[in-house]
Coordinates of C-alpha atoms in Angstrom, one line a residue:
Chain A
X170 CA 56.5 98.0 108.4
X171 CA 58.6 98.0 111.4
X172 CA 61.9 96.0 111.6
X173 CA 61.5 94.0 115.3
X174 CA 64.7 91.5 116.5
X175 CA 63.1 89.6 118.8
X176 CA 65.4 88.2 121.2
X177 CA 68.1 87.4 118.4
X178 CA 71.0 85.2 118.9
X179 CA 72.9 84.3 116.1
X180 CA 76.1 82.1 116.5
X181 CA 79.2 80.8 114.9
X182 CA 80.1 77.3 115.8
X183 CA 77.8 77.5 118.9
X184 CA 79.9 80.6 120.1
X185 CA 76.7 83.6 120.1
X186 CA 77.9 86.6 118.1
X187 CA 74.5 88.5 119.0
X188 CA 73.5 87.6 121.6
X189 CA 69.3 87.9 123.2
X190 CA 69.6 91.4 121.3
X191 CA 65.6 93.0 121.2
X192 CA 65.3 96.2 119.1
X193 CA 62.5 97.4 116.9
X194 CA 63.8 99.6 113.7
X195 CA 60.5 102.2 112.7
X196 CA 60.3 102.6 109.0
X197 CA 62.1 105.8 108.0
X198 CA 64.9 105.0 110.7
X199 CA 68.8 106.2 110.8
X200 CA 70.0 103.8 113.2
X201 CA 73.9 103.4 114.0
X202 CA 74.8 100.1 114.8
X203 CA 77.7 100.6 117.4
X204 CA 80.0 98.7 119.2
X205 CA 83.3 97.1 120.0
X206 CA 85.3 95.1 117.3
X207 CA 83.5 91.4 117.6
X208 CA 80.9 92.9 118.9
X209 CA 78.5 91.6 116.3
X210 CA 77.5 94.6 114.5
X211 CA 78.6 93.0 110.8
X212 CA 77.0 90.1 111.6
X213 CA 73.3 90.9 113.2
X214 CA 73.9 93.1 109.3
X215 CA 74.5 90.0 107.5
X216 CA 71.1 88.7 109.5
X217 CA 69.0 91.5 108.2
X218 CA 70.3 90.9 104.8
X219 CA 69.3 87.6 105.0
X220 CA 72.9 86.2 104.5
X221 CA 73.2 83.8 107.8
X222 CA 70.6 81.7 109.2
X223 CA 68.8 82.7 113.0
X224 CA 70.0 80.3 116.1
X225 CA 67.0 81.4 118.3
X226 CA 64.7 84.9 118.1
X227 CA 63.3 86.0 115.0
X228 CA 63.6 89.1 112.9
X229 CA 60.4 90.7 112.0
X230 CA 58.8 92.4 109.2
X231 CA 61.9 92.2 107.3
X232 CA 61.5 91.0 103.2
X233 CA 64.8 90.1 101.9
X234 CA 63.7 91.4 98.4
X235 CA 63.1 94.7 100.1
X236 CA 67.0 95.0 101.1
X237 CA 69.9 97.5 99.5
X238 CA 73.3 95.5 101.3
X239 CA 76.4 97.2 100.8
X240 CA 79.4 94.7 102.2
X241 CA 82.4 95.8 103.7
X242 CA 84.8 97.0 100.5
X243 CA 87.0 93.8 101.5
X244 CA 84.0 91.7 99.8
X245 CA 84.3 93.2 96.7
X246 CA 86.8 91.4 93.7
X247 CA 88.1 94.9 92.4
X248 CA 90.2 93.2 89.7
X249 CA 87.4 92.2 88.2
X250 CA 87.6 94.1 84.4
X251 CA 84.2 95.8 84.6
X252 CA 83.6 99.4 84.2
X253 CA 82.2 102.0 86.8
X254 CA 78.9 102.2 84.6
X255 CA 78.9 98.0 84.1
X256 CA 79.2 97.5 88.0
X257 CA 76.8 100.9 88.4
X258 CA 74.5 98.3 86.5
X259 CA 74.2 95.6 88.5
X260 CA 72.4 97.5 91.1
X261 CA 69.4 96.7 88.2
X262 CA 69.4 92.8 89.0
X263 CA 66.8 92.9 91.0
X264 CA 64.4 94.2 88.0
X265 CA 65.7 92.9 84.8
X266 CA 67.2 89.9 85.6
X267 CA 68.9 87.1 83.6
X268 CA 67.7 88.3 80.0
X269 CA 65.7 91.7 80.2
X270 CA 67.3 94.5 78.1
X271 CA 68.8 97.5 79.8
X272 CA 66.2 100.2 78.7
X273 CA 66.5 104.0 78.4
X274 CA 64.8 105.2 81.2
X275 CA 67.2 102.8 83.1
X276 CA 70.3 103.9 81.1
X277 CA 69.4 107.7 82.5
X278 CA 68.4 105.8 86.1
X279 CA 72.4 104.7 85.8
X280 CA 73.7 108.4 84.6
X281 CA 72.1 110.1 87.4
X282 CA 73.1 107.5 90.3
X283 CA 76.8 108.0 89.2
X284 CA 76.0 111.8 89.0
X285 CA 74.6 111.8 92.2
X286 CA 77.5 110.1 93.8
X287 CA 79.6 112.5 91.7
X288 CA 81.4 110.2 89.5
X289 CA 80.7 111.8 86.0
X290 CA 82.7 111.1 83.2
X291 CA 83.9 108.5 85.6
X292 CA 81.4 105.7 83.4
X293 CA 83.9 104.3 81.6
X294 CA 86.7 103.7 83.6
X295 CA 87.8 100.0 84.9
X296 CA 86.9 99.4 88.5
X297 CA 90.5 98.2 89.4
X298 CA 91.5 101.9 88.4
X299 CA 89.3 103.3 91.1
X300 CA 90.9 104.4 94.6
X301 CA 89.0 103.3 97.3
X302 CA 86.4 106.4 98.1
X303 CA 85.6 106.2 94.3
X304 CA 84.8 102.2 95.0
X305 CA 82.6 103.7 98.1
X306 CA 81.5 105.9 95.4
X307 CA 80.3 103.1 93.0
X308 CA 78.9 101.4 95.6
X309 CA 76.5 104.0 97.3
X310 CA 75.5 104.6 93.1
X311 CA 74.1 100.7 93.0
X312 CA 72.4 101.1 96.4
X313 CA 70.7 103.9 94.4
X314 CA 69.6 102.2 92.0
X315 CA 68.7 99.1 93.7
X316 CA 66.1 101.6 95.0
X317 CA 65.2 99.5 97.9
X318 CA 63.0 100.7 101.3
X319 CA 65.6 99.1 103.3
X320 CA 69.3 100.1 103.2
X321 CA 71.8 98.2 105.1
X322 CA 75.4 100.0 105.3
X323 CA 78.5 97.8 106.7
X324 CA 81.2 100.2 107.8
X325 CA 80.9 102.9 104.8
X326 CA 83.1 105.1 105.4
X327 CA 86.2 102.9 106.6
X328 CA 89.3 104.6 105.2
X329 CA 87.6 106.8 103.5
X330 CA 88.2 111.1 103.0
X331 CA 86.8 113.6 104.1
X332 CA 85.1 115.3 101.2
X333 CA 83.8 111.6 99.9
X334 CA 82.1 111.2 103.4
X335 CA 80.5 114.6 103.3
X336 CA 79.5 114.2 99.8
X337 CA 78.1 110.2 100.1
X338 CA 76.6 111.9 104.0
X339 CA 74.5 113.7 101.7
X340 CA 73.0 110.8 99.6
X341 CA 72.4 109.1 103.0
X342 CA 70.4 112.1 104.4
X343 CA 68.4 112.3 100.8
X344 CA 67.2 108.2 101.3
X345 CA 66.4 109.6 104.5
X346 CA 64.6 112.3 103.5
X347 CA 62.0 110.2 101.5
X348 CA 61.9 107.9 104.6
X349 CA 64.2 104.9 103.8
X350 CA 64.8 102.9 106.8
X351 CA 68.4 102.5 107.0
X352 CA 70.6 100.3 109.3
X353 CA 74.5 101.6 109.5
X354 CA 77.6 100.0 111.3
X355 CA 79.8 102.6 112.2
X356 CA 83.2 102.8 114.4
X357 CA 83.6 106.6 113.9
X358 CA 80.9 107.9 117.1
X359 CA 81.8 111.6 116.2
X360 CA 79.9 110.8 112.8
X361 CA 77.2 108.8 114.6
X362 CA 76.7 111.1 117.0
X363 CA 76.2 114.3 114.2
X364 CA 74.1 111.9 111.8
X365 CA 72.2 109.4 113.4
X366 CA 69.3 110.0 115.5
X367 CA 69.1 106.3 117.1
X368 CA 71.4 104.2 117.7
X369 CA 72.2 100.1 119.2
X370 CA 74.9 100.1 121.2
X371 CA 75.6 96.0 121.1
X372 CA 78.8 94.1 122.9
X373 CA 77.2 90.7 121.5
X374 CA 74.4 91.3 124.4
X375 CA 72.6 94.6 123.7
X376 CA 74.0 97.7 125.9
X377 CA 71.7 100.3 125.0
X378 CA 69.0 101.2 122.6
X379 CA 67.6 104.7 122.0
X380 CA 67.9 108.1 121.1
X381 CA 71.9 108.1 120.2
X382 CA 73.3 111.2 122.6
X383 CA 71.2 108.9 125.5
X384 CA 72.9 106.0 124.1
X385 CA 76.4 106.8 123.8
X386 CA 77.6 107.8 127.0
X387 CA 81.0 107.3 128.6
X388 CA 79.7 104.8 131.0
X389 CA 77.8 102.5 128.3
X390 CA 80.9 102.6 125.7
X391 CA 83.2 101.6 128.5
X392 CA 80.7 98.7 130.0
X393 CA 80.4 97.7 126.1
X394 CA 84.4 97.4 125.9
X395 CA 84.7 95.2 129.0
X396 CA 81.8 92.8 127.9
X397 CA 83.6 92.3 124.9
X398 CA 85.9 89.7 125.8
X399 CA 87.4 87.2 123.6
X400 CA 85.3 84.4 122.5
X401 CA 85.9 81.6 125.3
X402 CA 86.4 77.6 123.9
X403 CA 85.1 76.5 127.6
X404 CA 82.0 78.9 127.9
X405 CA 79.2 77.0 129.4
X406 CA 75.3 75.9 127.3
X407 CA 73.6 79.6 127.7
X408 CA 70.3 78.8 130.1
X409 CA 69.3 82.1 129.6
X410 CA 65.9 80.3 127.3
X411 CA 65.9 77.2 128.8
X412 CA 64.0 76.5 131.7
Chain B
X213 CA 96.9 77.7 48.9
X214 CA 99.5 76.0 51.2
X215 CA 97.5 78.0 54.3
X216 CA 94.0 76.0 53.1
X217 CA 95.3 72.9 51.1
X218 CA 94.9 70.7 53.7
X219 CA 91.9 72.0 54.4
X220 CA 90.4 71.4 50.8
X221 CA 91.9 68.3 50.0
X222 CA 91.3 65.9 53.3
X223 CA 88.0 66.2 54.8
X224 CA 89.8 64.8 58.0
X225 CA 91.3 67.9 58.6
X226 CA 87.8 69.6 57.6
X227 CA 86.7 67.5 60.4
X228 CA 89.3 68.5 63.0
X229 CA 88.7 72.1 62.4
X230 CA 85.3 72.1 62.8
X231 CA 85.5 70.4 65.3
X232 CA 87.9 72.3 67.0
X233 CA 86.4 75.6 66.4
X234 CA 83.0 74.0 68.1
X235 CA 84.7 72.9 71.5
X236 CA 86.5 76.3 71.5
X237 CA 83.3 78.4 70.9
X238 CA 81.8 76.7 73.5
X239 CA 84.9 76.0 76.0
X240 CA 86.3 79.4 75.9
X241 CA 83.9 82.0 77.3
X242 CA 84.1 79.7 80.2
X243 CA 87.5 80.1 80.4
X244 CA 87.6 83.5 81.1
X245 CA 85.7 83.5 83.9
X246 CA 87.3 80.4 85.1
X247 CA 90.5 82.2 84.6
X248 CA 89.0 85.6 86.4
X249 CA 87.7 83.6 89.5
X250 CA 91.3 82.3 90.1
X251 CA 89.8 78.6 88.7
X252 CA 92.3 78.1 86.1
X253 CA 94.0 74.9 88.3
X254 CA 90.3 74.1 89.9
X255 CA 89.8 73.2 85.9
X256 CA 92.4 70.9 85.9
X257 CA 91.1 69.1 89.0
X258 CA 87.7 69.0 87.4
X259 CA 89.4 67.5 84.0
X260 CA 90.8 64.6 86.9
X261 CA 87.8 64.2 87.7
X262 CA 86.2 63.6 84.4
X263 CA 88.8 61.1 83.5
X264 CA 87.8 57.8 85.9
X265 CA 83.9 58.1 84.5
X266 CA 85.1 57.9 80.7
X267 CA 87.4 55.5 81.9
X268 CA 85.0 53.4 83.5
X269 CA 82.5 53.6 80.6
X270 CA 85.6 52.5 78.3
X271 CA 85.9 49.4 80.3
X272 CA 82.0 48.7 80.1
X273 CA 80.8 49.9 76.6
X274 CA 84.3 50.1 75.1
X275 CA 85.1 52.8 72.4
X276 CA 81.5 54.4 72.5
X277 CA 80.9 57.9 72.0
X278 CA 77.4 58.3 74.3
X279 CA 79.1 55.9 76.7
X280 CA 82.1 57.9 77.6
X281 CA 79.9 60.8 77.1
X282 CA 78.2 59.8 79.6
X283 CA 80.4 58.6 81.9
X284 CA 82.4 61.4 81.9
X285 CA 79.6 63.7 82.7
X286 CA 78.1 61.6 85.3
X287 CA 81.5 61.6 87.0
X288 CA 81.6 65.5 86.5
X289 CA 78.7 66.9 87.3
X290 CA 79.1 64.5 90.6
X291 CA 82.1 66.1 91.5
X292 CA 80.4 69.1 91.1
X293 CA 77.6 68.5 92.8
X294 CA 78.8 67.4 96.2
X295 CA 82.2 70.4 96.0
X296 CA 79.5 72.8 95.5
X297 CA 77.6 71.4 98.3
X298 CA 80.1 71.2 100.7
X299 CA 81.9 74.6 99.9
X300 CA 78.2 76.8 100.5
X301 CA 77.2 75.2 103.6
X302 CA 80.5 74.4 105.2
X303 CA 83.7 76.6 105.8
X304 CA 85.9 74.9 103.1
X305 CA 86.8 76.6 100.1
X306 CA 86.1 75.5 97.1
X307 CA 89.2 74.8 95.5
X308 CA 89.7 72.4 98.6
X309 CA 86.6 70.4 98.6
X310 CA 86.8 69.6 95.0
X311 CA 90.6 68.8 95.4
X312 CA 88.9 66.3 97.9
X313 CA 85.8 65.1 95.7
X314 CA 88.5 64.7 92.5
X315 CA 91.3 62.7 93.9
X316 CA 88.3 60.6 95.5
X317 CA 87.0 60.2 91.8
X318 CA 90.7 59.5 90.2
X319 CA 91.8 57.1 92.8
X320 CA 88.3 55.1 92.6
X321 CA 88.7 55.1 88.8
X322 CA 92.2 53.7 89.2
X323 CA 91.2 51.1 91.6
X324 CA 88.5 50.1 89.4
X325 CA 91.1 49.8 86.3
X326 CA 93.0 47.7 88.2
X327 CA 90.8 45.7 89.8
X328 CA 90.0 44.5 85.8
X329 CA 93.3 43.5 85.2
X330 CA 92.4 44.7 81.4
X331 CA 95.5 46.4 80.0
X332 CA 93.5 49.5 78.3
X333 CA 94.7 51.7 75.4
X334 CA 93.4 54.8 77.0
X335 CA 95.5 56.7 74.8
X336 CA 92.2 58.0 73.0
X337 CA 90.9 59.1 76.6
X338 CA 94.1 60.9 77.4
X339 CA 95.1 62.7 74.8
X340 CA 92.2 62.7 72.4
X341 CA 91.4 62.0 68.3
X342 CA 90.6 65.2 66.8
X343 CA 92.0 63.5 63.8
X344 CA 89.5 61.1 63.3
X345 CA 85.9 62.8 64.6
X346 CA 83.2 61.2 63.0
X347 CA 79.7 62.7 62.0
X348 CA 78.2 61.5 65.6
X349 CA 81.1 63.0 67.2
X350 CA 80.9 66.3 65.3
X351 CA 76.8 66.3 66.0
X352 CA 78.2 65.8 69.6
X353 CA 80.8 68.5 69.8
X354 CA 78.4 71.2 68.3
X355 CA 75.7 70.2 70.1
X356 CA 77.7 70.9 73.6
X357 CA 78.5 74.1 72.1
X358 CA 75.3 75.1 71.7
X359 CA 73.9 74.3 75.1
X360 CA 76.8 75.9 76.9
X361 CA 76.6 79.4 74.5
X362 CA 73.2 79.3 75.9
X363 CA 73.6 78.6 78.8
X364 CA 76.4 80.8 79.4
X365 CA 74.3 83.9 77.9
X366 CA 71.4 82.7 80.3
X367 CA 74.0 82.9 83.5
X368 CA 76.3 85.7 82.0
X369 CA 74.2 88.3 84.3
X370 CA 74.7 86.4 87.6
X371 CA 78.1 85.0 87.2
X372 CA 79.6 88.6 86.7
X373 CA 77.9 89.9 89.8
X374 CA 79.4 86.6 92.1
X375 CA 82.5 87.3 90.6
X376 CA 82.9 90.8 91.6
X377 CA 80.4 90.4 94.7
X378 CA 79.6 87.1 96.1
X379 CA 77.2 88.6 98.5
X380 CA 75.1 90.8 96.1
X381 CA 72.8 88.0 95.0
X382 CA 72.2 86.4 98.4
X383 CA 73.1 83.2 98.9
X384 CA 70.2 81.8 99.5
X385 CA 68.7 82.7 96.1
X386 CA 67.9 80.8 93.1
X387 CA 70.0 83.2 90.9
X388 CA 73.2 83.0 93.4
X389 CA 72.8 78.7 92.8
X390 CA 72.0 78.7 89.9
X391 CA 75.1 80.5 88.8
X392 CA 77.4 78.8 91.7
X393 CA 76.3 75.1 89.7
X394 CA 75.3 76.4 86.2
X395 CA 79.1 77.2 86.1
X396 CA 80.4 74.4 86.9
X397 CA 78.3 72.5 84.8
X398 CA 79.7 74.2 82.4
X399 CA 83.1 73.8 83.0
X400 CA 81.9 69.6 83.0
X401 CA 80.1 70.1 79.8
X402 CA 83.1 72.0 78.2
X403 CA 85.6 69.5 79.2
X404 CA 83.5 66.6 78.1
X405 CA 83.5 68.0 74.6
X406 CA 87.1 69.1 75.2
X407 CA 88.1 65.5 75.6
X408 CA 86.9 63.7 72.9
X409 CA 88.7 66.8 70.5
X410 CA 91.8 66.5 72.8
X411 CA 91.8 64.2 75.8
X412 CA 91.3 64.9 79.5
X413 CA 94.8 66.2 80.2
X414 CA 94.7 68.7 77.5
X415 CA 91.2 70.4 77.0
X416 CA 91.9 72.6 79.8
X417 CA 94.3 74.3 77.6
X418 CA 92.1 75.3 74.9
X419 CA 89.8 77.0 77.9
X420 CA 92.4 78.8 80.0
X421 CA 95.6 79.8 77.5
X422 CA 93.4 82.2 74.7
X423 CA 91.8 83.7 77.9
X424 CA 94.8 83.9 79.7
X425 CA 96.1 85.6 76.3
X426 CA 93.5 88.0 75.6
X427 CA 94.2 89.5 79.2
X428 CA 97.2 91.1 77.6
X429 CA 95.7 93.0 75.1
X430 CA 92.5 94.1 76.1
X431 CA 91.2 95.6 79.1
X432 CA 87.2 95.4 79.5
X433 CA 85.3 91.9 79.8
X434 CA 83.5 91.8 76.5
X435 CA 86.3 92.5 74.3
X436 CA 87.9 89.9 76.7
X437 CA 85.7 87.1 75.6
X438 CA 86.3 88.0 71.9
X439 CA 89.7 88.6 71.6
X440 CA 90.2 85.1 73.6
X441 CA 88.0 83.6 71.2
X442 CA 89.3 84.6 68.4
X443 CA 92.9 83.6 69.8
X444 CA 91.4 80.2 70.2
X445 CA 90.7 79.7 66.5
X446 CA 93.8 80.9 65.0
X447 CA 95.5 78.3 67.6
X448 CA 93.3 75.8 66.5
X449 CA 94.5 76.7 62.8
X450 CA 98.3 77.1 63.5
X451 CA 98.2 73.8 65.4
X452 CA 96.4 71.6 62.5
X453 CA 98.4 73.3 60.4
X454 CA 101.6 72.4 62.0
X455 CA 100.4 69.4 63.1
X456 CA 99.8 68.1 59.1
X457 CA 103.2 69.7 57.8
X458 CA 105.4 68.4 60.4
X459 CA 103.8 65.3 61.3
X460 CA 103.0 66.2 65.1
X461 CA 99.8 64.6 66.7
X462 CA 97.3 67.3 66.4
X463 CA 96.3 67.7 70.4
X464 CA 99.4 69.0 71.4
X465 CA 100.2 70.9 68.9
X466 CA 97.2 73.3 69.0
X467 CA 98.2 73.6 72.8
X468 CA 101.2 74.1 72.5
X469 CA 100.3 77.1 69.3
X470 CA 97.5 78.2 71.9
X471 CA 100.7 78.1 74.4
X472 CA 102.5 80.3 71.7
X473 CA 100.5 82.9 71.7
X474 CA 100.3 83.2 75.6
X475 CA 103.8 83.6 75.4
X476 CA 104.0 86.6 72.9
X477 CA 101.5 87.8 74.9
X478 CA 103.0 87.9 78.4
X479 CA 106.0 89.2 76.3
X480 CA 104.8 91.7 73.4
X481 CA 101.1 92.7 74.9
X482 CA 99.9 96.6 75.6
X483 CA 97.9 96.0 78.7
X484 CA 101.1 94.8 81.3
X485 CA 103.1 93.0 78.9
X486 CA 106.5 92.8 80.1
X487 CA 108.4 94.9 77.0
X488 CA 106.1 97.7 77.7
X489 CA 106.7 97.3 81.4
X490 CA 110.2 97.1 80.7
X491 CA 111.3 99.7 78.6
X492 CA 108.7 102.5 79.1
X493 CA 110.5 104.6 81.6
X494 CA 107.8 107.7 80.8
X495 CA 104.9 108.3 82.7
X496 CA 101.8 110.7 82.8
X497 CA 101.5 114.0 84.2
X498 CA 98.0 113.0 85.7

C-alpha cells in the first residue's frame, strides 16, 4: 500500500517543522528526502516512524509495525558493552520478544546480515571499539534483519567513507530490488542524484516533488535555501486551514 | 574456622548473610544498568525519595515491617510514576524531574515529621538492622528478590535496546513503557529491600559499587552482571566479617568492603585500570 502525507504539518512548540507537505510514496519507492538544515527532513522521518504525534494532515497507509528506522548515529549509546552480533540481535525484537529463544535459523539470519554488510569475524567485538562506518555497518545489518517493507534512513552516510558508502549503496539497491519502499534523508545531492529515482525537496513547505533530476534544479535548491529562515518567536496563527 | 565461626555459632549473623546475599541478588543486576544509563546519582535521589514514606509509616504503625514496607513503596513508585510521566511527554530530562518529584517527597516527609513534634529514633530507617532480621523480614527480603530476578529477566530484552537506542522500540509502545517504569520499579523495589538490610542512605551502595567494580575487569554485559554479583557477596562477607571482629555496625562496613573493592579495582583492574594505564607504555602493531 501506498504511503500518502496528506497536507502534514507537524510542529514544535506551535512553530511548524513540516509544514502543509502533500506527497504520496508508491510501494517499492527510493525517495530522497532533501533539503536545507531545519528544513524538516528528520522530523517528517520521525513522523513516518511513528515517533512524534501529527498537528494537522494525516499520514496514510503507514503501519508502524511495518517500519525498519535507523536514527541519526548521534541517537545511539555506543558505550554501551554489547557486541556487534548482541546489537546485530536486536534487530530480532520485533519477532521474539521479551522471552522467545534466539533459534538457529535466526542465529544464521544474524551471520548473514553481518556478512552482508561485511562485518565478518567482526561478531564479537564490543560496539564502543567500532569506528563509525562499522557502527553504519551494524546498523544497516539490524535493518536487515528487522526485515521490514518499509525502510526509513536518517542521514546514513554522514561522515562516513567511501568504500562503506559504496558497499552499504549496494544493500540499499538489493531492499530495492525486492521492492522495499524506502524513505532516505540525505545532504549529499551528488549521491541522490546517482541513486534515487524520486525525490521531496522540503524547506518546511514542500518545494518540489517528483522524478529527482526534475526536482533538483538550481532554481528550486536556491528557492528552498531562502525559505528556510530561522524559526520566527513573533510569526503569526497560520490561516492557511482556517476559514 | 575463623572465616565461618561466626557464621556457625550465631544464627544472627546466619541471618545477616542471608539476608544480605538476598537484597544483593536482587539489587545488583539493577545496578548495572542503573550504573550504564548514567543513573547511579538518580538512585540516590530515588533512595530520598523512599525515606519520607517509611518515615511517615513509622510515625503511623511504628516499627512495622509491611508498614514501612509499604510506605516506602508507595512513596517510590510515586516518584516514579509522575518523573516518568513528566520526562516522556515533556522536554525535561529525567534526572531533573525526579530531582523535582524527590525533594518534593523529602521536604513533605520532613514537614510532616515536624509537624508531630515526636522526637523519632529513625536510626533503624537510616542506616538499617541487618543485625537483627527476623523470619518475616528475611521472607520479605527474598521475596523482593525474587520478583525483581524476574522481573528483570522479563525486561532484560527491552531495557538493553533503550539503553543503547531509545528510539528502536518506539515510544509509543508497550515494550518501550514497560521498560521506561518496569525499571524504575525496580530500582523502588530494590531499595525497599535495601533499606530494611541497610537503611535508605546506604542501599544504593550495595547496587552501584560491585557494578561500578566489575566494569574494571570485564568487558561484555553478561559477564558484567556476574562478576558484579559475585563482587557483591564477598563484600557482604568481608563486611560481616569485619563488622563482628572489630565491633563496627554491620551497614557500613559492607559499604565500605563493597567501597574496597571499587578501589582496587579503579587501581589494579585489566580493562582501564589505572596501573595498567599507567605503566604500559607498549602498544599494538594493529
Amino acid at each position: 500500500m501506498s504511503i500518502e502525507l496528506n497536507n502534514l504539518t507537524l510542529v514544535y512548540e506551535q512553530h511548524p517543522a513540516v509544514h502543509h507537505v502533500t506527497a504520496t510514496i508508491e510501494v517499492g519507492d527510493l525517495l530522497a528526502v532533501v533539503g536545507p538544515n531545519g528544513a524538516g527532513k528528520s522530523t517528517l522521518l520521525n513522523a513516518l516512524a511513528g515517533l512524534m504525534s501529527v498537528e494537522q494532515g494525516c499520514i496514510k497507509g503507514l503501519n508502524p509495525n511495518e517500519v525498519a528506522y535507523l536514527p541519526q548515529q548521534t541517537q545511539i549509546d555506543r558505550s554501551f558493552p554489547l557486541t556487534v552480533a548482541e546489537l546485530v540481535a536486536t534487530g530480532l525484537w520485533q519477532s521474539i520478544g521479551f522471552q522467545q529463544s534466539i533459534g538457529r535459523e535466526q542465529h544464521t539470519q544474524c551471520e548473514d546480515a553481518i556478512g552482508a554488510v561485511g562485518l565478518q569475524g567482526f561478531e564479537n567485538r564490543m560496539i564502543n571499539t567500532l569506528s563509525g562506518g562499522q557502527i553504519q555497518r551494524v546498523l544497516f545489518a539490524r535493518v536487515l534483519l528487522q526485515n521490514r517493507p518499509i525502510i526509513l534512513l536518517d542521514e546514513p552516510f554522514n561522515a562516513i567513507d567511501a568504500k562503506t558508502i559504496a558497499d552499504l549503496t549496494r544493500v540499499i539497491q538489493s531492499w530495492h530490488q525486492y521492492k522495499r519502499t524506502i524513505v532516505m534523508v540525505s545532504h549529499d545531492l551528488e549521491y541522490v542524484r546517482q541513486h534515487c529515482q524520486k525525490t521531496l525537496l522540503i524547506a518546511r513547505e514542500r518545494i518540489g516533488f517528483g522524478k529527482t533530476l526534475e526536482v533538483l534544479t538550481t532554481e528550486n535548491i536556491k528557492r528552498a535555501q531562502r525559505m528556510c529562515e530561522a524559526f520566527d518567536e513573533s510569526a503569526n496563527w497560520c490561516m492557511k486551514d482556517v476559514a | 574456622m575463623l572465616f565461618i565461626e561466626p557464621f556457625t555459632e550465631y544464627t544472627f549473623m546466619q541471618r545477616a548473610l542471608v539476608g544480605s546475599l538476598a537484597v544483593c541478588l536482587g539489587a545488583v543486576p539493577v545496578g548495572v544498568f542503573m550504573t550504564l544509563r548514567r543513573m547511579s546519582l538518580t538512585g540516590d535521589a530515588m533512595a530520598h525519595a523512599i525515606l519520607p514514606g517509611a518515615a511517615i509509616a513509622y510515625l503511623l504503625t511504628g516499627v512495622s515491617l509491611i508498614g514501612m514496607t509499604v510506605g516506602g513503596l508507595t512513596a517510590g513508585l510515586l516518584v516514579v510514576a509522575l518523573s516518568g510521566w513528566v520526562s516522556r511527554s515533556t522536554h525535561l530530562e529525567e534526572d531533573t524531574s525526579l530531582a523535582g518529584f524527590y525533594l518534593i517527597s523529602l521536604a513533605l516527609g520532613v514537614l510532616i515529621l515536624s509537624l508531630r513534634h515526636s522526637n523519632l529514633d529513625l536510626f533503624h530507617v537510616l542506616f538499617g538492622n541487618i543485625l537483627a532480621l527476623d523470619n518475616a523480614a528475611l521472607l520479605l527480603l527474598a521475596s523482593i528478590c525474587s520478583i525483581s530476578l524476574i522481573l528483570f529477566a522479563l525486561l532484560y530484552r527491552p531495557l538493553v535496546i533503550e539503553c543503547v537506542d531509545p528510539l528502536f522500540l518506539r515510544r509509543s509502545s508497550i515494550a518501550s513503557a514497560l521498560s521506561h517504569y518496569g525499571f524504575l520499579a525496580l530500582m523502588v523495589i530494590n531499595l525497599v529491600a535495601g533499606f530494611h538490610a541497610l537503611g535508605t542512605l546506604l542501599a544504593i551502595g550495595i547496587m552501584v559499587l560491585p557494578a561500578a567494580a566489575a566494569r574494571f575487569w570485564v568487558r561484555t554485559l553478561d559477564h558484567t552482571l556476574v562478576l558484579s554479583v559475585l563482587f557483591s557477596f564477598t563484600g557482604c562477607y568481608v563486611g560481616l566479617m569485619t563488622s563482628y571482629y572489630f565491633d563496627l555496625p554491620a551497614g557500613p562496613a559492607i559499604v565500605l568492603s563493597l567501597g574496597f573493592l571499587y578501589i582496587i579495582s579503579l587501581l589494579l583492574g585489566v580493562e582501564g585500570g589505572y596501573v595498567k594505564w599507567a605503566t604500559s607504555k607498549r602498544h599494538l602493531e594493529a
